[in-house]
Amino acid sequence: MATVEVTFTPLPAHVRTARLVAAAVARRSGVDEALLNEVRLAVGEACSRAVEAHQRHCPAEPVRIEMTDQGERFVVVVSDHAPATPGASSAPPGANGNGAGHRGLIEVAHEEDGGDGGMIPVGFGLAVISGLADDVHVSSTSAGVSVRMSWPSAITA
């Protein structure tokens, strides 16, 4: 049950490195080769979301990724330290990490103040993640947002 933790400066250029590290750790943890692209893409989406939130709210704080081999599951948690949207102190039902799966996930993302017509809709990255990972839980607190994703590991005891 080894854990790899990575923190990085919230710059878009570092997302690629995070994706590559996650794929390498997933491979070493026994995730099937056929799932590695899904791991890479989901981690990239979660990191991009965190980088965007950090650039807006706390550019000096690092983004944190934790990758854990839990035997039959490979788990990745991407955490940011951006403040939660006012009035949205917790994730919606079904996306709070209490075993309810990833239903309702889209409402969790930090919302824009004002209407930027050229922006991707709020929560788009989380919707993509929910299609790439087997199990997704999003928790939002005053300390930030954590996106927990997991995939089956091919190596079983």
CSV table of N, CA and C in Angstrom, one decimal:
chain,number,residue,atom,x,y,z
A,1,MET,N,0.8,-1.2,0.0
A,1,MET,CA,0.0,0.0,0.0
A,1,MET,C,0.9,1.2,0.0
A,2,ALA,N,1.6,1.4,-1.1
A,2,ALA,CA,2.5,2.6,-1.2
A,2,ALA,C,1.8,3.8,-1.7
A,3,THR,N,2.2,5.0,-1.2
A,3,THR,CA,1.6,6.3,-1.6
A,3,THR,C,2.7,7.2,-2.2
A,4,VAL,N,2.3,7.8,-3.3
A,4,VAL,CA,3.2,8.8,-3.9
A,4,VAL,C,2.5,10.1,-3.9
A,5,GLU,N,3.1,11.1,-3.3
A,5,GLU,CA,2.5,12.4,-3.2
A,5,GLU,C,3.4,13.4,-4.0
A,6,VAL,N,2.7,14.2,-4.8
A,6,VAL,CA,3.3,15.2,-5.7
A,6,VAL,C,2.6,16.6,-5.4
A,7,THR,N,3.4,17.6,-5.3
A,7,THR,CA,2.8,18.9,-5.2
A,7,THR,C,3.5,19.7,-6.4
A,8,PHE,N,2.8,20.6,-7.0
A,8,PHE,CA,3.3,21.4,-8.1
A,8,PHE,C,2.7,22.8,-8.1
A,9,THR,N,3.5,23.7,-8.6
A,9,THR,CA,3.1,25.1,-8.8
A,9,THR,C,1.9,25.1,-9.8
A,10,PRO,N,0.9,25.9,-9.5
A,10,PRO,CA,-0.3,25.9,-10.4
A,10,PRO,C,-0.1,26.6,-11.7
A,11,LEU,N,0.7,25.9,-12.6
A,11,LEU,CA,0.9,26.4,-13.9
A,11,LEU,C,0.4,25.3,-14.9
A,12,PRO,N,-0.2,25.7,-16.0
A,12,PRO,CA,-0.7,24.7,-16.9
A,12,PRO,C,0.4,23.7,-17.4
A,13,ALA,N,1.6,24.2,-17.6
A,13,ALA,CA,2.7,23.4,-18.1
A,13,ALA,C,3.0,22.2,-17.2
A,14,HIS,N,2.7,22.3,-15.9
A,14,HIS,CA,2.9,21.2,-14.9
A,14,HIS,C,1.9,20.1,-15.0
A,15,VAL,N,0.7,20.4,-15.6
A,15,VAL,CA,-0.3,19.4,-15.7
A,15,VAL,C,0.2,18.2,-16.5
A,16,ARG,N,0.9,18.4,-17.6
A,16,ARG,CA,1.4,17.3,-18.4
A,16,ARG,C,2.3,16.4,-17.5
A,17,THR,N,3.2,17.0,-16.7
A,17,THR,CA,4.1,16.2,-15.9
A,17,THR,C,3.3,15.4,-14.9
A,18,ALA,N,2.2,16.0,-14.3
A,18,ALA,CA,1.4,15.3,-13.3
A,18,ALA,C,0.7,14.1,-14.0
A,19,ARG,N,0.3,14.3,-15.3
A,19,ARG,CA,-0.4,13.2,-16.0
A,19,ARG,C,0.6,12.0,-16.2
A,20,LEU,N,1.8,12.3,-16.6
A,20,LEU,CA,2.8,11.3,-16.9
A,20,LEU,C,3.2,10.6,-15.6
A,21,VAL,N,3.4,11.3,-14.5
A,21,VAL,CA,3.7,10.6,-13.2
A,21,VAL,C,2.5,9.7,-12.8
A,22,ALA,N,1.3,10.2,-12.9
A,22,ALA,CA,0.1,9.3,-12.5
A,22,ALA,C,0.1,8.1,-13.4
A,23,ALA,N,0.4,8.2,-14.7
A,23,ALA,CA,0.3,7.0,-15.5
A,23,ALA,C,1.5,6.0,-15.1
A,24,ALA,N,2.6,6.5,-14.8
A,24,ALA,CA,3.7,5.7,-14.4
A,24,ALA,C,3.4,5.0,-13.1
A,25,VAL,N,2.9,5.7,-12.1
A,25,VAL,CA,2.5,5.1,-10.8
A,25,VAL,C,1.4,4.1,-11.0
A,26,ALA,N,0.4,4.4,-11.9
A,26,ALA,CA,-0.6,3.4,-12.1
A,26,ALA,C,-0.1,2.2,-12.7
A,27,ARG,N,0.8,2.3,-13.7
A,27,ARG,CA,1.4,1.1,-14.3
A,27,ARG,C,2.1,0.3,-13.3
A,28,ARG,N,2.9,0.9,-12.5
A,28,ARG,CA,3.6,0.2,-11.4
A,28,ARG,C,2.7,-0.4,-10.4
A,29,SER,N,1.5,0.1,-10.2
A,29,SER,CA,0.5,-0.4,-9.2
A,29,SER,C,-0.3,-1.5,-9.8
A,30,GLY,N,-0.1,-1.8,-11.1
A,30,GLY,CA,-0.8,-2.9,-11.7
A,30,GLY,C,-2.1,-2.6,-12.4
A,31,VAL,N,-2.3,-1.3,-12.7
A,31,VAL,CA,-3.5,-0.9,-13.5
A,31,VAL,C,-3.3,-1.5,-14.9
A,32,ASP,N,-4.3,-2.1,-15.5
A,32,ASP,CA,-4.2,-2.6,-16.8
A,32,ASP,C,-3.8,-1.6,-17.9
A,33,GLU,N,-3.0,-2.0,-18.8
A,33,GLU,CA,-2.5,-1.1,-19.9
A,33,GLU,C,-3.7,-0.4,-20.6
A,34,ALA,N,-4.8,-1.1,-20.7
A,34,ALA,CA,-5.9,-0.5,-21.5
A,34,ALA,C,-6.5,0.6,-20.7
A,35,LEU,N,-6.3,0.7,-19.4
A,35,LEU,CA,-6.9,1.8,-18.6
A,35,LEU,C,-5.9,3.0,-18.4
A,36,LEU,N,-4.7,2.9,-18.8
A,36,LEU,CA,-3.7,3.9,-18.5
A,36,LEU,C,-4.0,5.3,-19.2
A,37,ASN,N,-4.6,5.2,-20.4
A,37,ASN,CA,-5.0,6.5,-21.0
A,37,ASN,C,-6.1,7.2,-20.2
A,38,GLU,N,-7.0,6.4,-19.7
A,38,GLU,CA,-8.1,6.9,-18.9
A,38,GLU,C,-7.6,7.6,-17.6
A,39,VAL,N,-6.6,6.9,-17.0
A,39,VAL,CA,-6.0,7.5,-15.8
A,39,VAL,C,-5.3,8.8,-16.2
A,40,ARG,N,-4.5,8.8,-17.2
A,40,ARG,CA,-3.8,10.0,-17.7
A,40,ARG,C,-4.7,11.1,-17.9
A,41,LEU,N,-5.8,10.9,-18.7
A,41,LEU,CA,-6.8,11.9,-19.0
A,41,LEU,C,-7.5,12.4,-17.8
A,42,ALA,N,-8.0,11.5,-17.0
A,42,ALA,CA,-8.8,12.0,-15.8
A,42,ALA,C,-7.9,12.8,-14.8
A,43,VAL,N,-6.6,12.4,-14.6
A,43,VAL,CA,-5.7,13.1,-13.8
A,43,VAL,C,-5.5,14.5,-14.4
A,44,GLY,N,-5.3,14.5,-15.7
A,44,GLY,CA,-5.1,15.8,-16.4
A,44,GLY,C,-6.3,16.7,-16.2
A,45,GLU,N,-7.5,16.2,-16.3
A,45,GLU,CA,-8.7,17.1,-16.1
A,45,GLU,C,-8.7,17.6,-14.7
A,46,ALA,N,-8.5,16.7,-13.7
A,46,ALA,CA,-8.6,17.1,-12.3
A,46,ALA,C,-7.5,18.2,-12.0
A,47,CYS,N,-6.3,18.0,-12.5
A,47,CYS,CA,-5.2,18.9,-12.3
A,47,CYS,C,-5.5,20.2,-13.0
A,48,SER,N,-6.0,20.2,-14.2
A,48,SER,CA,-6.3,21.4,-14.9
A,48,SER,C,-7.4,22.2,-14.2
A,49,ARG,N,-8.4,21.6,-13.6
A,49,ARG,CA,-9.4,22.2,-12.8
A,49,ARG,C,-8.8,22.9,-11.6
A,50,ALA,N,-7.9,22.2,-10.9
A,50,ALA,CA,-7.2,22.7,-9.7
A,50,ALA,C,-6.3,23.9,-10.1
A,51,VAL,N,-5.6,23.8,-11.1
A,51,VAL,CA,-4.7,24.8,-11.6
A,51,VAL,C,-5.5,26.1,-11.9
A,52,GLU,N,-6.6,26.0,-12.6
A,52,GLU,CA,-7.4,27.1,-12.9
A,52,GLU,C,-8.0,27.8,-11.6
A,53,ALA,N,-8.4,26.9,-10.6
A,53,ALA,CA,-8.9,27.5,-9.4
A,53,ALA,C,-7.8,28.2,-8.6
A,54,HIS,N,-6.6,27.6,-8.6
A,54,HIS,CA,-5.5,28.2,-7.9
A,54,HIS,C,-5.1,29.5,-8.5
A,55,GLN,N,-5.0,29.6,-9.8
A,55,GLN,CA,-4.6,30.8,-10.5
A,55,GLN,C,-5.6,31.9,-10.2
A,56,ARG,N,-6.8,31.6,-10.0
A,56,ARG,CA,-7.8,32.7,-9.7
A,56,ARG,C,-7.8,33.1,-8.2
A,57,HIS,N,-7.6,32.1,-7.3
A,57,HIS,CA,-7.8,32.4,-5.9
A,57,HIS,C,-6.5,32.3,-5.0
A,58,CYS,N,-5.6,31.5,-5.3
A,58,CYS,CA,-4.4,31.3,-4.5
A,58,CYS,C,-3.2,30.9,-5.3
A,59,PRO,N,-2.7,31.7,-6.2
A,59,PRO,CA,-1.6,31.3,-7.1
A,59,PRO,C,-0.3,30.9,-6.4
A,60,ALA,N,-0.1,31.3,-5.2
A,60,ALA,CA,1.2,30.9,-4.5
A,60,ALA,C,1.1,29.5,-3.9
A,61,GLU,N,-0.1,28.9,-3.7
A,61,GLU,CA,-0.3,27.6,-3.1
A,61,GLU,C,-0.1,26.5,-4.2
A,62,PRO,N,0.5,25.4,-3.8
A,62,PRO,CA,0.7,24.3,-4.7
A,62,PRO,C,-0.6,23.4,-4.8
A,63,VAL,N,-0.7,22.8,-6.0
A,63,VAL,CA,-1.7,21.8,-6.2
A,63,VAL,C,-1.1,20.5,-5.6
A,64,ARG,N,-2.0,19.6,-5.1
A,64,ARG,CA,-1.5,18.4,-4.4
A,64,ARG,C,-2.1,17.2,-5.1
A,65,ILE,N,-1.3,16.2,-5.4
A,65,ILE,CA,-1.8,14.9,-5.9
A,65,ILE,C,-1.3,13.8,-5.0
A,66,GLU,N,-2.2,12.9,-4.7
A,66,GLU,CA,-1.8,11.7,-3.9
A,66,GLU,C,-2.3,10.5,-4.6
A,67,MET,N,-1.3,9.6,-4.9
A,67,MET,CA,-1.6,8.3,-5.6
A,67,MET,C,-1.3,7.2,-4.7
A,68,THR,N,-2.3,6.3,-4.5
A,68,THR,CA,-2.1,5.2,-3.6
A,68,THR,C,-2.5,3.9,-4.2
A,69,ASP,N,-1.7,2.9,-4.0
A,69,ASP,CA,-2.0,1.5,-4.4
A,69,ASP,C,-2.7,0.8,-3.2
A,70,GLN,N,-4.0,0.6,-3.3
A,70,GLN,CA,-4.7,0.0,-2.3
A,70,GLN,C,-5.0,-1.5,-2.5
A,71,GLY,N,-4.1,-2.2,-3.1
A,71,GLY,CA,-4.3,-3.6,-3.4
A,71,GLY,C,-5.1,-3.8,-4.7
A,72,GLU,N,-6.4,-3.8,-4.6
A,72,GLU,CA,-7.2,-4.1,-5.8
A,72,GLU,C,-7.7,-2.8,-6.4
A,73,ARG,N,-7.3,-1.6,-5.9
A,73,ARG,CA,-7.7,-0.3,-6.4
A,73,ARG,C,-6.5,0.6,-6.5
A,74,PHE,N,-6.4,1.4,-7.5
A,74,PHE,CA,-5.4,2.4,-7.6
A,74,PHE,C,-6.2,3.7,-7.4
A,75,VAL,N,-5.9,4.5,-6.4
A,75,VAL,CA,-6.6,5.7,-6.1
A,75,VAL,C,-5.8,7.0,-6.2
A,76,VAL,N,-6.4,8.0,-6.9
A,76,VAL,CA,-5.7,9.3,-7.1
A,76,VAL,C,-6.6,10.3,-6.5
A,77,VAL,N,-6.0,11.2,-5.6
A,77,VAL,CA,-6.8,12.3,-5.1
A,77,VAL,C,-6.0,13.6,-5.5
A,78,VAL,N,-6.7,14.5,-6.2
A,78,VAL,CA,-6.2,15.8,-6.6
A,78,VAL,C,-6.9,16.8,-5.7
A,79,SER,N,-6.1,17.6,-5.0
A,79,SER,CA,-6.7,18.6,-4.0
A,79,SER,C,-6.2,20.0,-4.4
A,80,ASP,N,-7.1,20.9,-4.2
A,80,ASP,CA,-6.8,22.3,-4.4
A,80,ASP,C,-7.0,23.1,-3.0
A,81,HIS,N,-6.6,24.3,-2.9
A,81,HIS,CA,-6.8,25.1,-1.7
A,81,HIS,C,-7.6,26.3,-2.0
A,82,ALA,N,-8.2,26.4,-3.2
A,82,ALA,CA,-9.0,27.5,-3.5
A,82,ALA,C,-10.3,27.5,-2.7
A,83,PRO,N,-10.7,28.7,-2.3
A,83,PRO,CA,-11.9,28.8,-1.4
A,83,PRO,C,-13.2,28.3,-2.2
A,84,ALA,N,-14.0,27.6,-1.4
A,84,ALA,CA,-15.3,27.2,-2.0
A,84,ALA,C,-16.1,28.4,-2.4
A,85,THR,N,-17.0,28.1,-3.4
A,85,THR,CA,-17.9,29.2,-3.8
A,85,THR,C,-18.8,29.6,-2.7
A,86,PRO,N,-19.1,30.9,-2.4
A,86,PRO,CA,-20.0,31.3,-1.4
A,86,PRO,C,-21.3,30.6,-1.5
A,87,GLY,N,-21.8,30.1,-0.4
A,87,GLY,CA,-23.1,29.4,-0.3
A,87,GLY,C,-23.0,28.0,-0.8
A,88,ALA,N,-21.8,27.5,-1.1
A,88,ALA,CA,-21.6,26.1,-1.5
A,88,ALA,C,-20.5,25.4,-0.7
A,89,SER,N,-20.9,25.3,0.6
A,89,SER,CA,-19.9,24.8,1.6
A,89,SER,C,-19.6,23.3,1.5
A,90,SER,N,-20.5,22.6,0.8
A,90,SER,CA,-20.3,21.2,0.7
A,90,SER,C,-20.7,20.7,-0.7
A,91,ALA,N,-20.3,19.5,-1.0
A,91,ALA,CA,-20.7,19.0,-2.3
A,91,ALA,C,-22.1,18.6,-2.3
A,92,PRO,N,-22.7,18.5,-3.5
A,92,PRO,CA,-24.1,18.1,-3.6
A,92,PRO,C,-24.3,16.7,-3.2
A,93,PRO,N,-25.5,16.2,-2.9
A,93,PRO,CA,-25.7,14.8,-2.5
A,93,PRO,C,-25.2,13.9,-3.7
A,94,GLY,N,-24.6,12.8,-3.3
A,94,GLY,CA,-24.1,11.9,-4.2
A,94,GLY,C,-22.7,12.2,-4.7
A,95,ALA,N,-22.1,13.3,-4.4
A,95,ALA,CA,-20.7,13.6,-4.8
A,95,ALA,C,-19.8,14.0,-3.6
A,96,ASN,N,-20.2,13.6,-2.4
A,96,ASN,CA,-19.5,14.0,-1.2
A,96,ASN,C,-18.6,13.0,-0.7
A,97,GLY,N,-18.3,11.9,-1.4
A,97,GLY,CA,-17.3,10.9,-0.9
A,97,GLY,C,-17.9,10.0,0.2
A,98,ASN,N,-19.2,9.9,0.3
A,98,ASN,CA,-19.8,9.0,1.3
A,98,ASN,C,-20.3,7.7,0.6
A,99,GLY,N,-19.6,7.3,-0.4
A,99,GLY,CA,-20.0,6.1,-1.1
A,99,GLY,C,-21.1,6.2,-2.0
A,100,ALA,N,-21.6,7.4,-2.4
A,100,ALA,CA,-22.7,7.6,-3.2
A,100,ALA,C,-22.4,7.6,-4.7
A,101,GLY,N,-21.2,7.5,-5.1
A,101,GLY,CA,-20.8,7.5,-6.5
A,101,GLY,C,-20.6,9.0,-7.0
A,102,HIS,N,-20.7,9.1,-8.3
A,102,HIS,CA,-20.5,10.4,-8.9
A,102,HIS,C,-21.7,11.1,-9.5
A,103,ARG,N,-22.9,10.8,-9.1
A,103,ARG,CA,-24.1,11.4,-9.5
A,103,ARG,C,-24.1,12.9,-9.0
A,104,GLY,N,-24.5,13.8,-9.8
A,104,GLY,CA,-24.6,15.2,-9.3
A,104,GLY,C,-23.3,15.9,-9.2
A,105,LEU,N,-22.3,15.4,-9.8
A,105,LEU,CA,-20.9,15.9,-9.7
A,105,LEU,C,-20.7,17.2,-10.4
A,106,ILE,N,-21.5,17.6,-11.4
A,106,ILE,CA,-21.2,18.8,-12.1
A,106,ILE,C,-21.4,20.1,-11.3
A,107,GLU,N,-22.2,20.1,-10.3
A,107,GLU,CA,-22.5,21.3,-9.6
A,107,GLU,C,-21.3,21.6,-8.6
A,108,VAL,N,-20.3,20.7,-8.4
A,108,VAL,CA,-19.3,20.9,-7.4
A,108,VAL,C,-18.3,21.9,-7.8
A,109,ALA,N,-18.0,22.1,-9.0
A,109,ALA,CA,-16.8,23.0,-9.5
A,109,ALA,C,-17.0,24.4,-9.0
A,110,HIS,N,-15.9,25.1,-8.8
A,110,HIS,CA,-15.9,26.5,-8.4
A,110,HIS,C,-16.6,27.3,-9.6
A,111,GLU,N,-17.5,28.1,-9.2
A,111,GLU,CA,-18.3,28.9,-10.2
A,111,GLU,C,-17.6,30.2,-10.5
A,112,GLU,N,-17.8,30.7,-11.7
A,112,GLU,CA,-17.2,32.0,-12.1
A,112,GLU,C,-18.1,33.1,-11.5
A,113,ASP,N,-17.4,34.2,-11.2
A,113,ASP,CA,-18.2,35.4,-10.8
A,113,ASP,C,-18.4,36.2,-12.1
A,114,GLY,N,-19.6,36.1,-12.6
A,114,GLY,CA,-19.9,36.8,-13.8
A,114,GLY,C,-20.0,35.9,-15.0
A,115,GLY,N,-20.5,36.3,-16.1
A,115,GLY,CA,-20.7,35.4,-17.2
A,115,GLY,C,-19.6,35.6,-18.3
A,116,ASP,N,-18.7,34.7,-18.3
A,116,ASP,CA,-17.6,34.7,-19.4
A,116,ASP,C,-18.1,33.8,-20.5
A,117,GLY,N,-18.6,34.4,-21.6
A,117,GLY,CA,-19.2,33.6,-22.7
A,117,GLY,C,-18.2,32.6,-23.3
A,118,GLY,N,-16.9,32.9,-23.3
A,118,GLY,CA,-15.9,32.0,-23.9
A,118,GLY,C,-15.4,30.9,-23.1
A,119,MET,N,-15.8,30.8,-21.8
A,119,MET,CA,-15.3,29.8,-20.9
A,119,MET,C,-16.1,28.5,-21.1
A,120,ILE,N,-15.4,27.4,-20.8
A,120,ILE,CA,-16.0,26.1,-20.8
A,120,ILE,C,-17.0,26.1,-19.6
A,121,PRO,N,-18.2,25.5,-19.7
A,121,PRO,CA,-19.2,25.5,-18.6
A,121,PRO,C,-18.6,24.9,-17.3
A,122,VAL,N,-19.0,25.5,-16.2
A,122,VAL,CA,-18.6,25.1,-14.9
A,122,VAL,C,-18.9,23.6,-14.8
A,123,GLY,N,-17.9,22.8,-14.3
A,123,GLY,CA,-18.1,21.4,-14.0
A,123,GLY,C,-17.8,20.5,-15.2
A,124,PHE,N,-17.5,21.1,-16.4
A,124,PHE,CA,-17.2,20.3,-17.6
A,124,PHE,C,-16.1,19.2,-17.3
A,125,GLY,N,-15.0,19.7,-16.7
A,125,GLY,CA,-13.9,18.7,-16.5
A,125,GLY,C,-14.3,17.6,-15.5
A,126,LEU,N,-15.2,17.9,-14.6
A,126,LEU,CA,-15.6,16.9,-13.6
A,126,LEU,C,-16.5,15.9,-14.4
A,127,ALA,N,-17.3,16.3,-15.3
A,127,ALA,CA,-18.1,15.4,-16.1
A,127,ALA,C,-17.3,14.5,-16.9
A,128,VAL,N,-16.2,15.0,-17.5
A,128,VAL,CA,-15.3,14.2,-18.3
A,128,VAL,C,-14.6,13.2,-17.3
A,129,ILE,N,-14.2,13.6,-16.2
A,129,ILE,CA,-13.6,12.7,-15.2
A,129,ILE,C,-14.5,11.5,-14.8
A,130,SER,N,-15.8,11.8,-14.6
A,130,SER,CA,-16.7,10.8,-14.2
A,130,SER,C,-16.9,9.7,-15.3
A,131,GLY,N,-16.6,10.1,-16.6
A,131,GLY,CA,-16.7,9.1,-17.6
A,131,GLY,C,-15.4,8.3,-17.8
A,132,LEU,N,-14.3,8.8,-17.2
A,132,LEU,CA,-13.0,8.1,-17.3
A,132,LEU,C,-12.6,7.2,-16.1
A,133,ALA,N,-13.1,7.6,-15.0
A,133,ALA,CA,-12.7,6.8,-13.8
A,133,ALA,C,-13.9,5.9,-13.3
A,134,ASP,N,-13.6,4.8,-12.8
A,134,ASP,CA,-14.6,3.8,-12.3
A,134,ASP,C,-15.4,4.4,-11.1
A,135,ASP,N,-14.7,5.1,-10.2
A,135,ASP,CA,-15.3,5.6,-9.0
A,135,ASP,C,-14.8,7.0,-8.8
A,136,VAL,N,-15.7,8.0,-8.7
A,136,VAL,CA,-15.3,9.4,-8.5
A,136,VAL,C,-16.1,10.0,-7.3
A,137,HIS,N,-15.4,10.6,-6.4
A,137,HIS,CA,-16.0,11.3,-5.3
A,137,HIS,C,-15.4,12.7,-5.2
A,138,VAL,N,-16.2,13.7,-5.1
A,138,VAL,CA,-15.8,15.1,-5.0
A,138,VAL,C,-16.2,15.6,-3.6
A,139,SER,N,-15.3,16.2,-2.9
A,139,SER,CA,-15.6,16.8,-1.7
A,139,SER,C,-15.2,18.3,-1.7
A,140,SER,N,-16.1,19.2,-1.3
A,140,SER,CA,-15.8,20.6,-1.3
A,140,SER,C,-16.0,21.1,0.1
A,141,THR,N,-14.9,21.7,0.7
A,141,THR,CA,-14.9,22.3,2.0
A,141,THR,C,-14.4,23.8,1.9
A,142,SER,N,-14.4,24.4,3.0
A,142,SER,CA,-13.8,25.8,3.0
A,142,SER,C,-12.3,25.8,2.7
A,143,ALA,N,-11.7,24.6,2.9
A,143,ALA,CA,-10.2,24.4,2.6
A,143,ALA,C,-10.0,24.2,1.2
A,144,GLY,N,-11.0,23.9,0.4
A,144,GLY,CA,-10.8,23.6,-1.1
A,144,GLY,C,-11.6,22.4,-1.5
A,145,VAL,N,-11.2,21.9,-2.7
A,145,VAL,CA,-11.9,20.8,-3.3
A,145,VAL,C,-11.0,19.6,-3.6
A,146,SER,N,-11.4,18.4,-3.3
A,146,SER,CA,-10.7,17.2,-3.5
A,146,SER,C,-11.5,16.3,-4.5
A,147,VAL,N,-10.8,15.9,-5.5
A,147,VAL,CA,-11.4,15.0,-6.5
A,147,VAL,C,-10.7,13.6,-6.3
A,148,ARG,N,-11.4,12.6,-5.9
A,148,ARG,CA,-10.9,11.3,-5.6
A,148,ARG,C,-11.4,10.4,-6.7
A,149,MET,N,-10.4,9.7,-7.4
A,149,MET,CA,-10.7,8.8,-8.6
A,149,MET,C,-10.1,7.5,-8.3
A,150,SER,N,-10.7,6.4,-8.8
A,150,SER,CA,-10.0,5.1,-8.6
A,150,SER,C,-10.3,4.2,-9.8
A,151,TRP,N,-9.4,3.3,-10.0
A,151,TRP,CA,-9.5,2.3,-11.1
A,151,TRP,C,-9.1,0.9,-10.5
A,152,PRO,N,-9.5,-0.1,-11.1
A,152,PRO,CA,-9.1,-1.5,-10.6
A,152,PRO,C,-7.7,-1.7,-10.9
A,153,SER,N,-7.0,-2.5,-10.1
A,153,SER,CA,-5.6,-2.9,-10.3
A,153,SER,C,-5.6,-4.3,-10.8
A,154,ALA,N,-4.8,-4.6,-11.8
A,154,ALA,CA,-4.7,-5.9,-12.4
A,154,ALA,C,-4.0,-6.9,-11.4
A,155,ILE,N,-3.2,-6.4,-10.5
A,155,ILE,CA,-2.5,-7.2,-9.6
A,155,ILE,C,-3.4,-7.5,-8.4
A,156,THR,N,-3.8,-8.7,-8.1
A,156,THR,CA,-4.6,-9.0,-7.0
A,156,THR,C,-3.9,-10.1,-6.1
A,157,ALA,N,-4.2,-10.1,-4.9
A,157,ALA,CA,-3.5,-11.0,-4.0
A,157,ALA,C,-4.0,-12.4,-4.2
